[in-house]
PDB file of C-alpha atoms in Angstrom:
ATOM      1  CA  UNK A  24      97.068  14.822 303.211  1.00  0.00           C
ATOM      2  CA  UNK A  25      95.715  11.636 304.724  1.00  0.00           C
ATOM      3  CA  UNK A  26      94.604   8.568 303.665  1.00  0.00           C
ATOM      4  CA  UNK A  27      91.438   9.047 304.486  1.00  0.00           C
ATOM      5  CA  UNK A  28      90.983  12.588 302.923  1.00  0.00           C
ATOM      6  CA  UNK A  29      92.093  10.930 299.157  1.00  0.00           C
ATOM      7  CA  UNK A  30      89.805   7.994 300.021  1.00  0.00           C
ATOM      8  CA  UNK A  31      87.111  10.607 300.394  1.00  0.00           C
ATOM      9  CA  UNK A  32      88.331  12.275 297.197  1.00  0.00           C
ATOM     10  CA  UNK A  33      87.881   9.494 295.303  1.00  0.00           C
ATOM     11  CA  UNK A  34      84.578   8.960 296.665  1.00  0.00           C
ATOM     12  CA  UNK A  35      83.701  12.389 295.512  1.00  0.00           C
ATOM     13  CA  UNK A  36      84.994  11.722 292.189  1.00  0.00           C
ATOM     14  CA  UNK A  37      83.696   8.429 291.523  1.00  0.00           C
ATOM     15  CA  UNK A  38      80.354   9.715 292.905  1.00  0.00           C
ATOM     16  CA  UNK A  39      80.334  12.996 290.752  1.00  0.00           C
ATOM     17  CA  UNK A  40      81.633  10.338 287.563  1.00  0.00           C
ATOM     18  CA  UNK A  41      78.812   8.169 288.300  1.00  0.00           C
ATOM     19  CA  UNK A  42      76.353  10.984 288.680  1.00  0.00           C
ATOM     20  CA  UNK A  43      77.930  12.694 285.590  1.00  0.00           C
ATOM     21  CA  UNK A  44      77.586   9.473 283.970  1.00  0.00           C
ATOM     22  CA  UNK A  45      74.033   8.607 285.344  1.00  0.00           C
ATOM     23  CA  UNK A  46      72.753  11.633 283.576  1.00  0.00           C
ATOM     24  CA  UNK A  47      74.454  11.589 280.662  1.00  0.00           C
ATOM     25  CA  UNK A  48      72.988   7.477 280.218  1.00  0.00           C
ATOM     26  CA  UNK A  49      69.537   9.171 281.137  1.00  0.00           C
ATOM     27  CA  UNK A  50      70.250  11.714 278.395  1.00  0.00           C
ATOM     28  CA  UNK A  51      71.220   9.624 275.972  1.00  0.00           C
ATOM     29  CA  UNK A  52      68.240   6.597 276.999  1.00  0.00           C
ATOM     30  CA  UNK A  53      65.844   9.462 276.511  1.00  0.00           C
ATOM     31  CA  UNK A  54      67.263  10.513 273.298  1.00  0.00           C
ATOM     32  CA  UNK A  55      66.627   6.984 272.025  1.00  0.00           C
ATOM     33  CA  UNK A  56      63.571   6.350 273.732  1.00  0.00           C
ATOM     34  CA  UNK A  57      62.133   9.242 271.671  1.00  0.00           C
ATOM     35  CA  UNK A  58      64.135   8.179 268.256  1.00  0.00           C
ATOM     36  CA  UNK A  59      62.211   4.961 268.815  1.00  0.00           C
ATOM     37  CA  UNK A  60      58.841   6.666 269.559  1.00  0.00           C
ATOM     38  CA  UNK A  61      58.979   9.011 266.689  1.00  0.00           C
ATOM     39  CA  UNK A  62      60.237   5.717 264.564  1.00  0.00           C
ATOM     40  CA  UNK A  63      57.164   3.607 266.142  1.00  0.00           C
ATOM     41  CA  UNK A  64      54.691   6.770 265.015  1.00  0.00           C
ATOM     42  CA  UNK A  65      56.160   7.149 261.553  1.00  0.00           C
ATOM     43  CA  UNK A  66      55.987   3.182 261.361  1.00  0.00           C
ATOM     44  CA  UNK A  67      52.362   3.463 262.609  1.00  0.00           C
ATOM     45  CA  UNK A  68      51.250   6.230 260.185  1.00  0.00           C
ATOM     46  CA  UNK A  69      53.185   4.397 257.142  1.00  0.00           C
ATOM     47  CA  UNK A  70      51.491   1.114 257.972  1.00  0.00           C
ATOM     48  CA  UNK A  71      48.504   2.552 258.507  1.00  0.00           C
ATOM     49  CA  UNK A  72      48.516   4.114 255.099  1.00  0.00           C
ATOM     50  CA  UNK A  73      49.905   0.860 253.775  1.00  0.00           C
ATOM     51  CA  UNK A  74      47.018  -0.822 254.981  1.00  0.00           C
ATOM     52  CA  UNK A  75      44.602   1.135 253.466  1.00  0.00           C
ATOM     53  CA  UNK A  76      45.841   1.347 250.225  1.00  0.00           C
ATOM     54  CA  UNK A  77      46.002  -2.169 250.504  1.00  0.00           C
ATOM     55  CA  UNK A  78      42.378  -2.428 251.310  1.00  0.00           C
ATOM     56  CA  UNK A  79      41.559   0.327 249.044  1.00  0.00           C
ATOM     57  CA  UNK A  80      43.088  -1.980 246.433  1.00  0.00           C
ATOM     58  CA  UNK A  81      41.389  -5.172 247.172  1.00  0.00           C
ATOM     59  CA  UNK A  82      38.371  -3.171 247.165  1.00  0.00           C
ATOM     60  CA  UNK A  83      38.755  -2.064 243.237  1.00  0.00           C
ATOM     61  CA  UNK A  84      39.876  -5.418 242.503  1.00  0.00           C
ATOM     62  CA  UNK A  85      36.895  -6.781 243.893  1.00  0.00           C
ATOM     63  CA  UNK A  86      34.848  -3.895 242.465  1.00  0.00           C
ATOM     64  CA  UNK A  87      36.112  -4.579 238.677  1.00  0.00           C
ATOM     65  CA  UNK A  88      36.230  -8.430 239.372  1.00  0.00           C
ATOM     66  CA  UNK A  89      32.609  -8.232 240.073  1.00  0.00           C
ATOM     67  CA  UNK A  90      31.744  -5.746 237.577  1.00  0.00           C
ATOM     68  CA  UNK A  91      33.039  -8.015 235.116  1.00  0.00           C
ATOM     69  CA  UNK A  92      31.238 -11.376 236.231  1.00  0.00           C
ATOM     70  CA  UNK A  93      28.183  -8.496 236.061  1.00  0.00           C
ATOM     71  CA  UNK A  94      28.908  -7.747 232.271  1.00  0.00           C
ATOM     72  CA  UNK A  95      29.525 -11.555 231.268  1.00  0.00           C
ATOM     73  CA  UNK A  96      25.697 -12.444 233.246  1.00  0.00           C
ATOM     74  CA  UNK A  97      24.432 -10.387 231.308  1.00  0.00           C
ATOM     75  CA  UNK A  98      25.484 -10.546 228.105  1.00  0.00           C
ATOM     76  CA  UNK A  99      25.138 -14.416 229.005  1.00  0.00           C
ATOM     77  CA  UNK A 100      21.647 -13.852 229.097  1.00  0.00           C
ATOM     78  CA  UNK A 101      21.324 -11.697 226.128  1.00  0.00           C
ATOM     79  CA  UNK A 102      23.043 -14.551 223.900  1.00  0.00           C
ATOM     80  CA  UNK A 103      20.428 -16.722 225.628  1.00  0.00           C
ATOM     81  CA  UNK A 104      17.369 -14.282 224.727  1.00  0.00           C
ATOM     82  CA  UNK A 105      18.911 -13.815 220.774  1.00  0.00           C
ATOM     83  CA  UNK A 106      19.288 -17.678 220.940  1.00  0.00           C
ATOM     84  CA  UNK A 107      15.456 -18.371 222.368  1.00  0.00           C
ATOM     85  CA  UNK A 108      14.270 -15.460 219.729  1.00  0.00           C
ATOM     86  CA  UNK A 109      15.549 -16.749 216.529  1.00  0.00           C
ATOM     87  CA  UNK A 110      14.538 -19.963 217.635  1.00  0.00           C
ATOM     88  CA  UNK A 111      11.142 -18.591 217.620  1.00  0.00           C
ATOM     89  CA  UNK A 112      10.919 -17.174 214.472  1.00  0.00           C
ATOM     90  CA  UNK A 113      12.539 -20.163 213.227  1.00  0.00           C
ATOM     91  CA  UNK A 114       9.110 -22.256 214.761  1.00  0.00           C
ATOM     92  CA  UNK A 115       7.191 -19.454 213.285  1.00  0.00           C
ATOM     93  CA  UNK A 116       8.340 -19.987 209.929  1.00  0.00           C
ATOM     94  CA  UNK A 117       8.570 -23.965 209.795  1.00  0.00           C
ATOM     95  CA  UNK A 118       4.745 -23.688 210.425  1.00  0.00           C
ATOM     96  CA  UNK A 119       3.597 -21.962 207.497  1.00  0.00           C
ATOM     97  CA  UNK A 120       1.462 -23.871 205.756  1.00  0.00           C
ATOM     98  CA  UNK A 121      -1.291 -23.849 202.519  1.00  0.00           C
ATOM     99  CA  UNK A 122      -1.041 -21.369 200.137  1.00  0.00           C
ATOM    100  CA  UNK A 123       1.378 -19.199 201.742  1.00  0.00           C
ATOM    101  CA  UNK A 124       4.010 -22.014 202.049  1.00  0.00           C
ATOM    102  CA  UNK A 125       3.506 -22.545 198.119  1.00  0.00           C
ATOM    103  CA  UNK A 126       3.899 -19.143 197.305  1.00  0.00           C
ATOM    104  CA  UNK A 127       6.949 -18.516 199.240  1.00  0.00           C
ATOM    105  CA  UNK A 128       8.229 -22.244 197.972  1.00  0.00           C
ATOM    106  CA  UNK A 129       7.664 -21.533 194.158  1.00  0.00           C
ATOM    107  CA  UNK A 130       9.192 -18.078 193.949  1.00  0.00           C
ATOM    108  CA  UNK A 131      12.395 -19.499 196.097  1.00  0.00           C
ATOM    109  CA  UNK A 132      12.170 -22.205 192.537  1.00  0.00           C
ATOM    110  CA  UNK A 133      11.958 -19.175 190.800  1.00  0.00           C
ATOM    111  CA  UNK A 134      14.991 -17.566 192.115  1.00  0.00           C
ATOM    112  CA  UNK A 135      17.541 -20.840 191.961  1.00  0.00           C
ATOM    113  CA  UNK A 136      16.773 -22.001 188.526  1.00  0.00           C
ATOM    114  CA  UNK A 137      17.718 -18.350 187.236  1.00  0.00           C
ATOM    115  CA  UNK A 138      21.380 -19.157 188.471  1.00  0.00           C
ATOM    116  CA  UNK A 139      21.064 -22.395 186.164  1.00  0.00           C
ATOM    117  CA  UNK A 140      19.759 -21.051 182.461  1.00  0.00           C
ATOM    118  CA  UNK A 141      20.904 -23.306 180.084  1.00  0.00           C
ATOM    119  CA  UNK A 142      21.727 -26.280 182.195  1.00  0.00           C
ATOM    120  CA  UNK A 143      19.848 -29.968 181.672  1.00  0.00           C
ATOM    121  CA  UNK A 144      20.483 -31.987 185.044  1.00  0.00           C
ATOM    122  CA  UNK A 145      19.003 -29.716 187.640  1.00  0.00           C
ATOM    123  CA  UNK A 146      17.962 -31.453 190.886  1.00  0.00           C
ATOM    124  CA  UNK A 147      15.661 -30.045 193.875  1.00  0.00           C
ATOM    125  CA  UNK A 148      16.246 -30.843 197.506  1.00  0.00           C
ATOM    126  CA  UNK A 149      13.829 -29.862 200.224  1.00  0.00           C
ATOM    127  CA  UNK A 150      12.175 -30.868 203.512  1.00  0.00           C
ATOM    128  CA  UNK A 151      10.598 -34.053 203.118  1.00  0.00           C
ATOM    129  CA  UNK A 152       6.965 -32.957 204.249  1.00  0.00           C
ATOM    130  CA  UNK A 153       7.266 -30.883 200.986  1.00  0.00           C
ATOM    131  CA  UNK A 154       7.453 -33.348 198.589  1.00  0.00           C
ATOM    132  CA  UNK A 155       4.390 -33.627 197.144  1.00  0.00           C
ATOM    133  CA  UNK A 156       4.410 -29.625 197.002  1.00  0.00           C
ATOM    134  CA  UNK A 157       8.030 -29.529 195.017  1.00  0.00           C
ATOM    135  CA  UNK A 158       6.708 -32.265 192.679  1.00  0.00           C
ATOM    136  CA  UNK A 159       3.816 -30.297 191.610  1.00  0.00           C
ATOM    137  CA  UNK A 160       5.702 -26.588 191.282  1.00  0.00           C
ATOM    138  CA  UNK A 161       9.141 -28.541 189.304  1.00  0.00           C
ATOM    139  CA  UNK A 162       6.220 -29.693 186.826  1.00  0.00           C
ATOM    140  CA  UNK A 163       6.599 -26.286 184.879  1.00  0.00           C
ATOM    141  CA  UNK A 164      10.371 -26.690 184.249  1.00  0.00           C
ATOM    142  CA  UNK A 165      12.002 -28.876 181.746  1.00  0.00           C
ATOM    143  CA  UNK A 166      15.034 -30.788 182.867  1.00  0.00           C
ATOM    144  CA  UNK A 167      14.618 -30.083 186.624  1.00  0.00           C
ATOM    145  CA  UNK A 168      13.723 -32.856 188.828  1.00  0.00           C
ATOM    146  CA  UNK A 169      12.898 -33.388 192.380  1.00  0.00           C
ATOM    147  CA  UNK A 170      15.998 -35.164 194.242  1.00  0.00           C
ATOM    148  CA  UNK A 171      15.387 -36.085 197.750  1.00  0.00           C
ATOM    149  CA  UNK A 172      15.082 -35.051 201.467  1.00  0.00           C
ATOM    150  CA  UNK A 173      17.481 -32.118 202.567  1.00  0.00           C
ATOM    151  CA  UNK A 174      17.826 -31.352 206.128  1.00  0.00           C
ATOM    152  CA  UNK A 175      15.992 -27.986 206.235  1.00  0.00           C
ATOM    153  CA  UNK A 176      12.676 -26.354 207.617  1.00  0.00           C
ATOM    154  CA  UNK A 177      11.481 -25.443 203.767  1.00  0.00           C
ATOM    155  CA  UNK A 178      12.358 -24.006 200.535  1.00  0.00           C
ATOM    156  CA  UNK A 179      15.088 -25.677 198.068  1.00  0.00           C
ATOM    157  CA  UNK A 180      18.588 -26.667 197.283  1.00  0.00           C
ATOM    158  CA  UNK A 181      18.977 -27.152 193.746  1.00  0.00           C
ATOM    159  CA  UNK A 182      22.285 -28.066 192.357  1.00  0.00           C
ATOM    160  CA  UNK A 183      23.699 -29.667 188.794  1.00  0.00           C
ATOM    161  CA  UNK A 184      26.621 -32.328 188.683  1.00  0.00           C
ATOM    162  CA  UNK A 185      27.652 -31.045 185.099  1.00  0.00           C
ATOM    163  CA  UNK A 186      27.566 -26.925 185.693  1.00  0.00           C
ATOM    164  CA  UNK A 187      29.413 -28.116 189.467  1.00  0.00           C
ATOM    165  CA  UNK A 188      26.905 -25.595 190.917  1.00  0.00           C
ATOM    166  CA  UNK A 189      24.640 -25.165 194.298  1.00  0.00           C
ATOM    167  CA  UNK A 190      22.316 -22.613 195.115  1.00  0.00           C
ATOM    168  CA  UNK A 191      20.710 -22.963 199.039  1.00  0.00           C
ATOM    169  CA  UNK A 192      17.579 -21.177 199.269  1.00  0.00           C
ATOM    170  CA  UNK A 193      16.115 -22.870 202.078  1.00  0.00           C
ATOM    171  CA  UNK A 194      14.510 -21.122 204.511  1.00  0.00           C
ATOM    172  CA  UNK A 195      17.520 -21.661 207.078  1.00  0.00           C
ATOM    173  CA  UNK A 196      20.063 -20.328 205.099  1.00  0.00           C
ATOM    174  CA  UNK A 197      17.296 -16.910 204.676  1.00  0.00           C
ATOM    175  CA  UNK A 198      17.279 -16.986 208.407  1.00  0.00           C
ATOM    176  CA  UNK A 199      20.839 -17.255 208.943  1.00  0.00           C
ATOM    177  CA  UNK A 200      21.479 -14.070 206.176  1.00  0.00           C
ATOM    178  CA  UNK A 201      18.863 -11.844 207.550  1.00  0.00           C
ATOM    179  CA  UNK A 202      19.978 -12.996 211.220  1.00  0.00           C
ATOM    180  CA  UNK A 203      23.554 -12.208 210.236  1.00  0.00           C
ATOM    181  CA  UNK A 204      22.920  -8.773 208.447  1.00  0.00           C
ATOM    182  CA  UNK A 205      19.784  -7.671 211.227  1.00  0.00           C
ATOM    183  CA  UNK A 206      21.846  -8.955 214.306  1.00  0.00           C
ATOM    184  CA  UNK A 207      22.787  -5.270 215.917  1.00  0.00           C
ATOM    185  CA  UNK A 208      19.263  -3.778 214.910  1.00  0.00           C
ATOM    186  CA  UNK A 209      17.776  -6.957 216.694  1.00  0.00           C
ATOM    187  CA  UNK A 210      19.820  -6.298 219.601  1.00  0.00           C
ATOM    188  CA  UNK A 211      18.969  -2.781 219.578  1.00  0.00           C
ATOM    189  CA  UNK A 212      15.043  -3.232 219.673  1.00  0.00           C
ATOM    190  CA  UNK A 213      15.237  -5.982 222.547  1.00  0.00           C
ATOM    191  CA  UNK A 214      17.777  -4.566 224.867  1.00  0.00           C
ATOM    192  CA  UNK A 215      18.154  -0.771 223.239  1.00  0.00           C
ATOM    193  CA  UNK A 216      20.848   1.562 222.055  1.00  0.00           C
ATOM    194  CA  UNK A 217      22.778   1.449 225.077  1.00  0.00           C
ATOM    195  CA  UNK A 218      24.059  -2.359 225.553  1.00  0.00           C
TER     196      UNK A 218
END
């Protein structure tokens, strides 16, 4: 065998090896590329799904937040309206004058005085504008005297130092009691039962 034949055989073998290696490399490269494409596709799908979930979660959070803010605003408006109604009631009652005021105040005195049976040092306080009325109404009750002004829209506060008692029968306290007891009904009248 000649040297040229040996060189030619080596070249043929090298070409064959090179073709085989290139072919294997191509197949391996194609496999890696296909695998990378599949992973990229899966990642895109997972990414889209994750983004969709995040967007949906953000929507839900914003909706909940907006809904809560709206409910709070509605409650504030309802509280404001209830306060306005209460102020209007107090204003209306404070405007009671003449015979009607005299009758109401007289009934409150009678009701309060029952708590002080047998007590001799009963003092009555009331609205400064009612001083004349109170002094006139108290003339019927021995041992009961007018004590001066009490900050209220009307009615009376009676007390006795010896009995260590105080009865608050002011218009204000009656409004407070009725308001507290009837708040649910008042709210239903104003806002309906589905508040």
